Coordinates of C-alpha atoms in Angstrom, one line a residue:
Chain A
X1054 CA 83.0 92.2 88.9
X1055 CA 85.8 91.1 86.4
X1056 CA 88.8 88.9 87.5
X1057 CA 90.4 89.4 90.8
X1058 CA 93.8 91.1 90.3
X1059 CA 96.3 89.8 93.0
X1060 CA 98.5 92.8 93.8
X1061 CA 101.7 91.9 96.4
X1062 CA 103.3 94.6 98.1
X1063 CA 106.8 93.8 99.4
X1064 CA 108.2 95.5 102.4
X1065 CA 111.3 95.0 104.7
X1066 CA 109.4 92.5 106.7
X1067 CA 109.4 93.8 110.2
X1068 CA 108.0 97.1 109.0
X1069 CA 104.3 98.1 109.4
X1070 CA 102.0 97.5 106.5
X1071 CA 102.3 100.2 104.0
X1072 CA 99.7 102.8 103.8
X1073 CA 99.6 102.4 100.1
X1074 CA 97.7 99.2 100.7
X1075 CA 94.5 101.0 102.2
X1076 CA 95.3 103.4 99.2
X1077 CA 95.1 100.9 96.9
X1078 CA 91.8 99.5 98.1
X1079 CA 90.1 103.3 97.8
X1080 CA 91.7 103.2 94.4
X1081 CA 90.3 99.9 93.0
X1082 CA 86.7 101.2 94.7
X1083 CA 86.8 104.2 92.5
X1084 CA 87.7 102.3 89.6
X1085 CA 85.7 99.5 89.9
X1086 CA 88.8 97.3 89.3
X1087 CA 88.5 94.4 91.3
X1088 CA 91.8 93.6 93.5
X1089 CA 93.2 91.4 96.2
X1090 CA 96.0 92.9 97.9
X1091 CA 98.6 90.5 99.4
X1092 CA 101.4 92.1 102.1
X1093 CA 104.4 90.1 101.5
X1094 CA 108.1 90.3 103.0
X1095 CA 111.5 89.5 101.5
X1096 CA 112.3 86.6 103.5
X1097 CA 109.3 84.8 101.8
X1098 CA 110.9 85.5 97.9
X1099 CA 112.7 82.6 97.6
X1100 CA 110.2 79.8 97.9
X1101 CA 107.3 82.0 96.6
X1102 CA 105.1 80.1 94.3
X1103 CA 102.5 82.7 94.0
X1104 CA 102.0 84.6 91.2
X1105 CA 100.8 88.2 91.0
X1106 CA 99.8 90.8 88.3
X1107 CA 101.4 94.0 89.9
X1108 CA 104.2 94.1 92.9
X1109 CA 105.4 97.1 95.0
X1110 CA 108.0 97.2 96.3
X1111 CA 109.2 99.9 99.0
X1112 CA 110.5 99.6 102.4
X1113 CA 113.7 101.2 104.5
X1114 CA 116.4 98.2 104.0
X1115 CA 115.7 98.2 100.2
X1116 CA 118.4 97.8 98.1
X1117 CA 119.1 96.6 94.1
X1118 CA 120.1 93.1 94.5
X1119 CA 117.0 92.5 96.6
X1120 CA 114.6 94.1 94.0
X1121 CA 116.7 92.4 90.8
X1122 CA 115.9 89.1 93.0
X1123 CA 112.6 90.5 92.8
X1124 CA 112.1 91.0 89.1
X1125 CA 113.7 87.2 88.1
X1126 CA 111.5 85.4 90.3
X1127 CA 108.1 88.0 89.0
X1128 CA 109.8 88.8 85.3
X1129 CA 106.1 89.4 83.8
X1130 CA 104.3 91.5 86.1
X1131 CA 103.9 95.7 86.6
X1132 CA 106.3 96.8 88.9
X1133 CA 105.9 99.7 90.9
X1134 CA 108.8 100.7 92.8
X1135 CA 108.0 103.1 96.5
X1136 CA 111.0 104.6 97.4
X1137 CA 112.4 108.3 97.5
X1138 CA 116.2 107.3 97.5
X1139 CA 117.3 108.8 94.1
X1140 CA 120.5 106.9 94.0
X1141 CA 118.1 103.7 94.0
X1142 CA 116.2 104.9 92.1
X1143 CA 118.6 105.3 88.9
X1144 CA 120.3 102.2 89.9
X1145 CA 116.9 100.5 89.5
X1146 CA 116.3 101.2 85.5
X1147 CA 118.2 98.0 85.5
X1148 CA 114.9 96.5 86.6
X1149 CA 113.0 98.5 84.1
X1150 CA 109.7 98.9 86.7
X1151 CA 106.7 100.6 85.3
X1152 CA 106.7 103.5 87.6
X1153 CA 108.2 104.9 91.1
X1154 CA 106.4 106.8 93.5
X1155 CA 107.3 108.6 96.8
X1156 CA 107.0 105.6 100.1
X1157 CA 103.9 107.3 101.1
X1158 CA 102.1 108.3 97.5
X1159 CA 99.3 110.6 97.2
X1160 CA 95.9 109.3 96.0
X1161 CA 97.1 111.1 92.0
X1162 CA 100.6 109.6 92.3
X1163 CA 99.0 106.0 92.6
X1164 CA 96.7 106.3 90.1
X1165 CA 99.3 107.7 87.8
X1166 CA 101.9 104.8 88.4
X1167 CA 98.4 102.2 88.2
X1168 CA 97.9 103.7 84.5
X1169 CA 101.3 102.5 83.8
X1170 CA 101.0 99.3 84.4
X1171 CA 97.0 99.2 82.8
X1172 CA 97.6 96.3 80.6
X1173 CA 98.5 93.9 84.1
X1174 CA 94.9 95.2 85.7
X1175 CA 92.7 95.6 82.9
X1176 CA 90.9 92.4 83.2
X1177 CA 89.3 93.2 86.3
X1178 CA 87.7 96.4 85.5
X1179 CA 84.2 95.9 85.3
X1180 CA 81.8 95.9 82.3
X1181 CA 78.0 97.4 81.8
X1182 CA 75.6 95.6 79.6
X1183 CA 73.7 98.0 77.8
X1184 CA 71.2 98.4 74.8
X1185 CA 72.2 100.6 71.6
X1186 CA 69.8 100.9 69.2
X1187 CA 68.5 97.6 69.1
X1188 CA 71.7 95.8 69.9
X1189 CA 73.6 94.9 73.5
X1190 CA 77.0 96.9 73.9
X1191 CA 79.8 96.2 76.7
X1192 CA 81.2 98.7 78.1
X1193 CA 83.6 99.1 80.7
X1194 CA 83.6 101.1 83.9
X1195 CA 86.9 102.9 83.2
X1196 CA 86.7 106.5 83.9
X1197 CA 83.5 106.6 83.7
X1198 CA 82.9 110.2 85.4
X1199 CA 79.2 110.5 85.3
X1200 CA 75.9 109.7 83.9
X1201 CA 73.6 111.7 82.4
X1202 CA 69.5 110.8 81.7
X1203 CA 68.6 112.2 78.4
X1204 CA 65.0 111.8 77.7
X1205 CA 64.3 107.7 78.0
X1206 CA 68.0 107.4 77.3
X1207 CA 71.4 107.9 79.2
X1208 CA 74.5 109.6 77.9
X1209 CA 77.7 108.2 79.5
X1210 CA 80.5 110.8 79.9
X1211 CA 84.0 109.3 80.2
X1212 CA 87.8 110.6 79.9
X1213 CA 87.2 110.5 76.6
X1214 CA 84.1 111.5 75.3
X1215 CA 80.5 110.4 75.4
X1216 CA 78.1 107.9 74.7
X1217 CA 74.5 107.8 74.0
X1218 CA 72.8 104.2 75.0
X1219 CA 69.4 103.1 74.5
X1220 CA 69.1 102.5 78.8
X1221 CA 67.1 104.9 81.1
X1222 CA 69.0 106.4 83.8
X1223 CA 67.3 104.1 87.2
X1224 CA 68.5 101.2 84.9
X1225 CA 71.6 102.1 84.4
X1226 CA 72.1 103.1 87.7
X1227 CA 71.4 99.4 89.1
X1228 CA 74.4 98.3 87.5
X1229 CA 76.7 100.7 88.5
X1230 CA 78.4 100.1 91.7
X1231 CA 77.8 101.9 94.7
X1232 CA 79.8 103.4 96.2
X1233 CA 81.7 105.2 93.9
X1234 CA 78.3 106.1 91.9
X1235 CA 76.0 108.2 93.8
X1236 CA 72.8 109.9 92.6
X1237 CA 73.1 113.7 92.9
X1238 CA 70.0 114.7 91.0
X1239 CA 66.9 113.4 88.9
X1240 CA 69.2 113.7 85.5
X1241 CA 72.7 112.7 87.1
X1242 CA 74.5 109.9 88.6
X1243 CA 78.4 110.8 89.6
X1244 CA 81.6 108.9 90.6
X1245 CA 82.4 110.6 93.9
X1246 CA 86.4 110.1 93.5
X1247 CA 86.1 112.4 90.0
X1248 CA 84.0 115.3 92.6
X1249 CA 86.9 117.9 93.5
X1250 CA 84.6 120.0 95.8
X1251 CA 81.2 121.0 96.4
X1252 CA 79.7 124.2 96.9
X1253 CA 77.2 126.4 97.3
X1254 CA 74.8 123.3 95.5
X1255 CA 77.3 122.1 93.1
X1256 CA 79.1 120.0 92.3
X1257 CA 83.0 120.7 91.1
X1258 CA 84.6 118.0 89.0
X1259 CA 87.4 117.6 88.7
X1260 CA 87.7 118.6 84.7
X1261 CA 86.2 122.0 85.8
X1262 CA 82.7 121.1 84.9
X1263 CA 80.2 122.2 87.2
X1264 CA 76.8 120.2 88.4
X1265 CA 74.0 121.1 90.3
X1266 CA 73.3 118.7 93.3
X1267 CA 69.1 118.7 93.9
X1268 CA 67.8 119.6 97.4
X1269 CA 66.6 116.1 98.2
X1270 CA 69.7 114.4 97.3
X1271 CA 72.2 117.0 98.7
X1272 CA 72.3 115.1 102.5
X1273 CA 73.4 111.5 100.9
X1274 CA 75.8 113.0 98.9
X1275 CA 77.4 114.9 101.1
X1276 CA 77.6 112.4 103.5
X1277 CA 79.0 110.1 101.1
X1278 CA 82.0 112.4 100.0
X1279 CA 83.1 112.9 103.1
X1280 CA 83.5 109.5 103.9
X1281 CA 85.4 109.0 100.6
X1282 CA 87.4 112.4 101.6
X1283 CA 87.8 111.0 105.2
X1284 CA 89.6 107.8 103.6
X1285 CA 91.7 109.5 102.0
X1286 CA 92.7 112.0 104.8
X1287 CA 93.6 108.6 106.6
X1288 CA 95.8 107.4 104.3
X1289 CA 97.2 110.2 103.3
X1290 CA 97.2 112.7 105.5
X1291 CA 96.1 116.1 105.6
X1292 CA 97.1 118.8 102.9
X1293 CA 97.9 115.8 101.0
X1294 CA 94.4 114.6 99.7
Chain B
X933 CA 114.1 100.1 60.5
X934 CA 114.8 104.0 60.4
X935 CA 114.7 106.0 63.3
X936 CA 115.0 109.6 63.7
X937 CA 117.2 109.8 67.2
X938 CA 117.5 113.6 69.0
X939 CA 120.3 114.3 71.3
X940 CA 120.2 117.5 73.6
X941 CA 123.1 118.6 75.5
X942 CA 124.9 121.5 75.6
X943 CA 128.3 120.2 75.4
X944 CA 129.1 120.0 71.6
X945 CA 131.9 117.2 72.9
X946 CA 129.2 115.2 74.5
X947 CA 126.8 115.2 71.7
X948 CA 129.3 114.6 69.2
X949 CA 130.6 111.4 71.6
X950 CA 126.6 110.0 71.6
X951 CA 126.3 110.6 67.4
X952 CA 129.2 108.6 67.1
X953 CA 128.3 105.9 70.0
X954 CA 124.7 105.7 67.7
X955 CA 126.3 105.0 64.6
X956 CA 128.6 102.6 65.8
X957 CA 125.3 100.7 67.5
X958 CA 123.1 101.3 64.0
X959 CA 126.0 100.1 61.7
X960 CA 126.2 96.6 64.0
X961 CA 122.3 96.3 63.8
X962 CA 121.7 97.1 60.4
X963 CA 119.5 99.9 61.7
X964 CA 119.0 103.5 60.1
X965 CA 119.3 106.4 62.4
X966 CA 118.5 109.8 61.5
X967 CA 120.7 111.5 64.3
X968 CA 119.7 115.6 64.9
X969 CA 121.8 117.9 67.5
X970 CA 120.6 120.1 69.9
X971 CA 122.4 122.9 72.1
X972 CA 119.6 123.2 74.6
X973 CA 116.4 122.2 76.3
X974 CA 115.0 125.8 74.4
X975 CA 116.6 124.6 71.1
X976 CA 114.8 121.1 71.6
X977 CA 111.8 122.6 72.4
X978 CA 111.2 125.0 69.5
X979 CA 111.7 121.9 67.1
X980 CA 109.2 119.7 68.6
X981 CA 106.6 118.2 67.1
X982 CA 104.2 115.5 68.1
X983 CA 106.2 111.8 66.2
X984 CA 109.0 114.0 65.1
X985 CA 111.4 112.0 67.1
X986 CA 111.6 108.0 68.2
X987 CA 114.3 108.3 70.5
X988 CA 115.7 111.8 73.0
X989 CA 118.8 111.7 75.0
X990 CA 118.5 114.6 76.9
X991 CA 120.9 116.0 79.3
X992 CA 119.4 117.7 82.8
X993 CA 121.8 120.2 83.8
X994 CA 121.9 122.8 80.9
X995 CA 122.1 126.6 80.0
X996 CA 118.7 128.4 79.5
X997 CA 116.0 125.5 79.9
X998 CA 116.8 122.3 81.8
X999 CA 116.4 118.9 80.8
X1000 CA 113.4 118.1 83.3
X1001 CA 111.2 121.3 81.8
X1002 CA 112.6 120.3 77.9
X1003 CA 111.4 116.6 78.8
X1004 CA 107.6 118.1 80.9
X1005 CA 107.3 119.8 77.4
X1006 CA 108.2 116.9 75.4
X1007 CA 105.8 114.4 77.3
X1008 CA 102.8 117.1 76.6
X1009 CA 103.4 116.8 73.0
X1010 CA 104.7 113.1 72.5
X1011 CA 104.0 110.6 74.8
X1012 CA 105.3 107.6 73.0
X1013 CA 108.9 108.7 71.8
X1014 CA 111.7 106.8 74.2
X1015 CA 113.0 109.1 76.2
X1016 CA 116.6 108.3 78.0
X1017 CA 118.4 111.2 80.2
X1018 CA 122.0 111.1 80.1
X1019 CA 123.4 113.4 82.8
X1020 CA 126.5 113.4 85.1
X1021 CA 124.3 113.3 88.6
X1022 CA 121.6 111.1 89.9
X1023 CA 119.6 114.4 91.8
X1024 CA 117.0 113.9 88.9
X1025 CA 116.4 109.8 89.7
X1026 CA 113.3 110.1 91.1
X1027 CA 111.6 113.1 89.4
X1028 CA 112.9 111.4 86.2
X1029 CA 110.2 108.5 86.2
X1030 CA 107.5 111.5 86.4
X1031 CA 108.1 111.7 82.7
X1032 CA 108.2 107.8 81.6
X1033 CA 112.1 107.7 80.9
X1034 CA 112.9 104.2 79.5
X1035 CA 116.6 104.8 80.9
X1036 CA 118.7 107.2 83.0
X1037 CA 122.4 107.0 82.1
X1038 CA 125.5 108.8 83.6
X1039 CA 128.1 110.1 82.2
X1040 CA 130.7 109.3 80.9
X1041 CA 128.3 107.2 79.0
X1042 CA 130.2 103.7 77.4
X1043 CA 128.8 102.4 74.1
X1044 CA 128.2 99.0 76.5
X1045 CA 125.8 101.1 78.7
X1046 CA 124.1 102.2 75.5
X1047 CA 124.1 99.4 73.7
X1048 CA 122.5 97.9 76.5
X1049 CA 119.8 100.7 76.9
X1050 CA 118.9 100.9 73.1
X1051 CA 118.6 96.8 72.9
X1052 CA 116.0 97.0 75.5
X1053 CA 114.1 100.4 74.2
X1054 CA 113.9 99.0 70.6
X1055 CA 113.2 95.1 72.0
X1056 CA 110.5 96.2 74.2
X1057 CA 108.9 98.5 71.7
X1058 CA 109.6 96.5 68.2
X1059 CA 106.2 96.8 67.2
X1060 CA 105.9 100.6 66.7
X1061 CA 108.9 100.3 64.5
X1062 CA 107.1 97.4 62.2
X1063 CA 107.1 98.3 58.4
X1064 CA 106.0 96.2 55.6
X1065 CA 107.4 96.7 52.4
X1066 CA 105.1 97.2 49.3
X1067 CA 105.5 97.2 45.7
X1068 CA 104.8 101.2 44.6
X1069 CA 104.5 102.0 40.8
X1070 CA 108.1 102.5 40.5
X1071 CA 109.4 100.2 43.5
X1072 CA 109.7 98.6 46.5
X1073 CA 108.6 100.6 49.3
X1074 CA 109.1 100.0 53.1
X1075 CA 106.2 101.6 55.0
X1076 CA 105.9 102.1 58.5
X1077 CA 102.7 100.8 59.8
X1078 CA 102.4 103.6 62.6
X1079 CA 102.2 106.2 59.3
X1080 CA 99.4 104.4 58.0
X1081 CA 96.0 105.9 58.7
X1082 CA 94.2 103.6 56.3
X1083 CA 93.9 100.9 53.4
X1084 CA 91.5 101.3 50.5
X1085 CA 90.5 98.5 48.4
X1086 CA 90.2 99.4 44.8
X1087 CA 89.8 95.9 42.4
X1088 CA 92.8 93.9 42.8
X1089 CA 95.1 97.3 43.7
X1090 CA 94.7 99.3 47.2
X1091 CA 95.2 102.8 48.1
X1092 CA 97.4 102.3 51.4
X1093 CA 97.0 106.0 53.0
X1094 CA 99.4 107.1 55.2
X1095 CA 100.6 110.7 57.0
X1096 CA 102.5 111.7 54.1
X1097 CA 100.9 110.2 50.8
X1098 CA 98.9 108.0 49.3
X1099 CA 100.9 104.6 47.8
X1100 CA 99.6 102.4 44.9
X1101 CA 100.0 99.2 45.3
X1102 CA 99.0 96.0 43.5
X1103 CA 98.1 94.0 46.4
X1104 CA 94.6 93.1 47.3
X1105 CA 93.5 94.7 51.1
X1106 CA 93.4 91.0 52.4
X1107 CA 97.1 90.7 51.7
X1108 CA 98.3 94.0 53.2
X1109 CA 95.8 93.3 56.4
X1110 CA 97.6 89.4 56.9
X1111 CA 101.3 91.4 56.3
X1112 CA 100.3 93.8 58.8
X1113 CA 99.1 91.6 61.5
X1114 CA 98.1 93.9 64.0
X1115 CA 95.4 94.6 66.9
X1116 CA 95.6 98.4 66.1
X1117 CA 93.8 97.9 62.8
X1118 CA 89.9 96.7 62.1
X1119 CA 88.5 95.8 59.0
X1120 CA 85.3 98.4 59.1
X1121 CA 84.3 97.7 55.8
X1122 CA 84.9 94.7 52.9
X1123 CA 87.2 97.7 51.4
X1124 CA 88.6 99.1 54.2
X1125 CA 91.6 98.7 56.7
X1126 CA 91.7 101.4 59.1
X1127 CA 94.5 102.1 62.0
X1128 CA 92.4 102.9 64.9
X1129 CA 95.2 105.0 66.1
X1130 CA 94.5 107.4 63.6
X1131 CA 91.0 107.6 64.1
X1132 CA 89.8 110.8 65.2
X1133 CA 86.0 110.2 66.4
X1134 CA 83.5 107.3 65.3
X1135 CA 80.4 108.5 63.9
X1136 CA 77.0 106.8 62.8
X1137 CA 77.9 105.6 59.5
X1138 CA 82.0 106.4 59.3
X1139 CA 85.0 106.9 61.4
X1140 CA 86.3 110.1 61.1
X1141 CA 90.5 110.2 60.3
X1142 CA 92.9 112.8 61.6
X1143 CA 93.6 113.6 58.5
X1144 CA 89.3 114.5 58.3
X1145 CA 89.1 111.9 55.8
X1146 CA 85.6 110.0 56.4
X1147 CA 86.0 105.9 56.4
X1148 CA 82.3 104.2 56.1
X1149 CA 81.9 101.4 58.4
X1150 CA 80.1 97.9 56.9
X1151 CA 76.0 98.6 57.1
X1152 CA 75.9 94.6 58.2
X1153 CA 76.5 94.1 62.3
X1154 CA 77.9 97.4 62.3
X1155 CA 77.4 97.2 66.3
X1156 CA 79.9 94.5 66.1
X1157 CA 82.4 97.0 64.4
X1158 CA 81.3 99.9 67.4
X1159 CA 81.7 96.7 70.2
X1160 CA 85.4 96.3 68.4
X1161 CA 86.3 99.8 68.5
X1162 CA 85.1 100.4 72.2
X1163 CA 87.0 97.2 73.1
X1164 CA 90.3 98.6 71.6
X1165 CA 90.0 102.3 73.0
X1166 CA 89.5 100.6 76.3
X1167 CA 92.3 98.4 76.1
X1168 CA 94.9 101.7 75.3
X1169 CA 93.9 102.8 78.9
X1170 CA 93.1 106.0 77.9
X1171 CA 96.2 106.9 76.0
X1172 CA 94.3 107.5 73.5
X1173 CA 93.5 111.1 73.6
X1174 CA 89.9 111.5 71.6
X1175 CA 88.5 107.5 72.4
X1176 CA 84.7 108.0 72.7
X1177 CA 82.1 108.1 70.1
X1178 CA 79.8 110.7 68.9
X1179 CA 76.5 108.3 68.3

């Protein structure tokens, strides 16, 4: 795994954790991003000598002063504000925070305000070591939606495009973390956070593309997309996942 | 620095109050601003185009199409352009970071508030306003390094091409590459300088440009030149739309 990226979030104190912090570890387990998440109050800002890549801040007795106290004593790091007051959250511009999300944010919300603040989290994404053509290539688990055998090689198919490396698909596979990547057939390895649904054999990403899932893997997979699904539901809610 | 500002609101009063609140910030910055008017979110819309514009103010409440759709349609086409609403309510606060808004101002807007807002916008992103400044045929020329797509070594000259044109100069590619400084640009090839911004898909022997210009990469360690390009498109964090690789 790459570097351990300490994430703080902030709340009133007396509050209950906030459920964006079991969010946030399904999050960095379907990214691959290694994170330690660290639940912090107010009261401790003053003499805090930690220091932290990404804070959120949310809570019911937030208000500006608190969260510009916030950004002096944390002035490099992301800032990701959870609140749904919209008078805070103009007044908090002042603050400039990478991104605001509702106090309870859906699994997309999250992972839209964590692409904000990329640049404080990118150094623990993981990276793969693989062959091309006679040379070793990093690459690095980030959006990494599946993998693909093609012949004795594999083909890696990520947000962007694809990749052909000189690695057979069981190799490949014992590098990739599981979960999120789960075997679905002979020729294809998935991450189960990119599956929207599965039916009648297949698999539906969530780009619209379309896999089969084989007979003998169909159990195991199942199994273990309903777990991930089941997280979420927790966290989240239903209707809301 | 010469930016091309847009300012959408439907009260002529109000957009003539921001143009002059802009010129009064460019003249005590030494800054060049381009300032176009718009009547309405349908108006702003039907002129877009993807780099068209480095800054929008954009009112919300408007005739016709609001300022939230005009700003869903900008982000589709433009992700980077500063974006900064300037409305009389704070309804929109939250809703408004859904489209990566560097600022939310309310009216009645004071050139301090503005002031304040532009410092920040063109502090924080300085970079993608860099230009250097080259000696053309005729003359000096200030070029901004966004624009260019690549730099061709030709003898002791380079071709520097950008979106619009293709400048001579007489400096040698190391030159322009230590003036331009940047992480956004590998050297693929002894003669070549490419901005991997501009780079549309990386083949076996060349990148491919936007402009479908081919670039050959080095036939020495060219994994070292694939490892480079991997490592930048991974470090934009997928903002960049095409990354991957056809190889």
């Amino acid at each position: 795994m790459g570097t351990k990226v300490r994430i703080a979030v902030y709340t009133g104190g007396k509050e209950e954790p906030s459920p964006v912090c079991s969010l946030l570890n399904i999050w960095a387990e379907s990214t691959c991003v290694s994170i330690e998440v660290f639940i912090r109050s107010f009261d401790e800002l003053p003499e805090t000598k930690e220091r932290y890549e990404i804070i959120f801040v949310g809570g019911t007795a937030l208000d500006i002063r608190t969260i510009m106290q916030l950004r002096n004593v944390f002035p490099e790091c992301g800032l990701i504000m959870l609140t749904d007051d919209r008078k805070l959250a103009v007044d908090v511009y002042s603050c400039h925070p990478n991104a605001l999300i509702p106090s309870l944010p859906t699994y997309a919300e999250l992972d839209a305000a964590m692409e904000r603040c990329f640049h404080c989290w990118r150094e623990g994404i993981k990276w793969l070591e693989l062959p091309l053509r006679h040379r070793r290539i990093n690459i690095p688990i980030y959006k990494l939606y599946y993998v693909e055998a093609a012949k004795h090689n594999s083909v890696l198919h990520n947000s962007g495009g694809t990749l052909r490396v000189s690695c057979s698909l069981s190799d490949l596979e014992k590098q990739l973390p599981s979960p999120p990547y789960v075997r679905c057939q002979k020729s294809f390895v998935v991450n189960i956070s990119a599956v929207s649904s599965i039916t009648g054999g297949e698999l539906i990403m969530r780009d619209g593309e379309t896999i089969a899932v084989a007979r003998r893997y169909m159990q195991d997979f199942q199994k273990s997309f309903q777990d991930y699904k089941m997280r979420l539901f927790v966290c989240m809610g239903s209707g809301r996942c | 620095m010469h930016l091309c500002v847009a300012i959408c609101d439907d009260m002529e009063e109000e957009r003539l109050r921001l143009s002059k609140m802009l010129r009064n910030y460019a003249y005590r910055k030494n800054t060049g601003f381009h300032i176009e008017l718009y009547s309405s979110g349908n108006h702003l819309v039907s002129a877009l185009k993807p780099g068209r514009w480095d800054i929008v103010l954009l009112d919300i409440y408007m005739d016709g199409m609001d300022g939230m759709k005009a700003a869903e349609h900008l982000r589709r086409e433009d992700k980077d352009c500063i974006l900064i609403f300037v409305t009389m309510s704070r309804e929109h606060g939250t809703e408004s970071y859904k489209f990566m808004a560097s600022d939310y101002l309310l009216k009645p807007v004071r050139q301090e508030h503005l002031d304040k807002s532009l410092n920040w916008c063109l502090n924080k992103y300085s970079e993608r306003f860099r230009t250097i400044s080259v000696r053309s045929e005729w003359d000096d020329i200030e070029i901004p390094i966004r624009d260019i797509h690549y730099i061709e070594s030709a003898l002791h000259t380079a071709d520097i091409h950008t979106r619009q044109r293709v400048i001579k100069t007489p400096r040698g590619i190391n030159a322009l590459e230590k003036d331009i400084g940047s992480g956004d640009f590998l050297r693929c090839h002894r003669s070549y300088l490419i901005n991997m911004n501009h780079v549309r898909r990386m083949d076996k022997q060349d990148f491919v440009m936007d402009n479908g210009d081919l670039v050959p990469i080095r036939t020495a360690s060219p994994a070292d030149i694939r490892q480079e390009f991997i490592y930048w498109v991974f470090q934009q964090g997928g903002r960049k739309a095409n990354p991957f690789i056809s190889l």
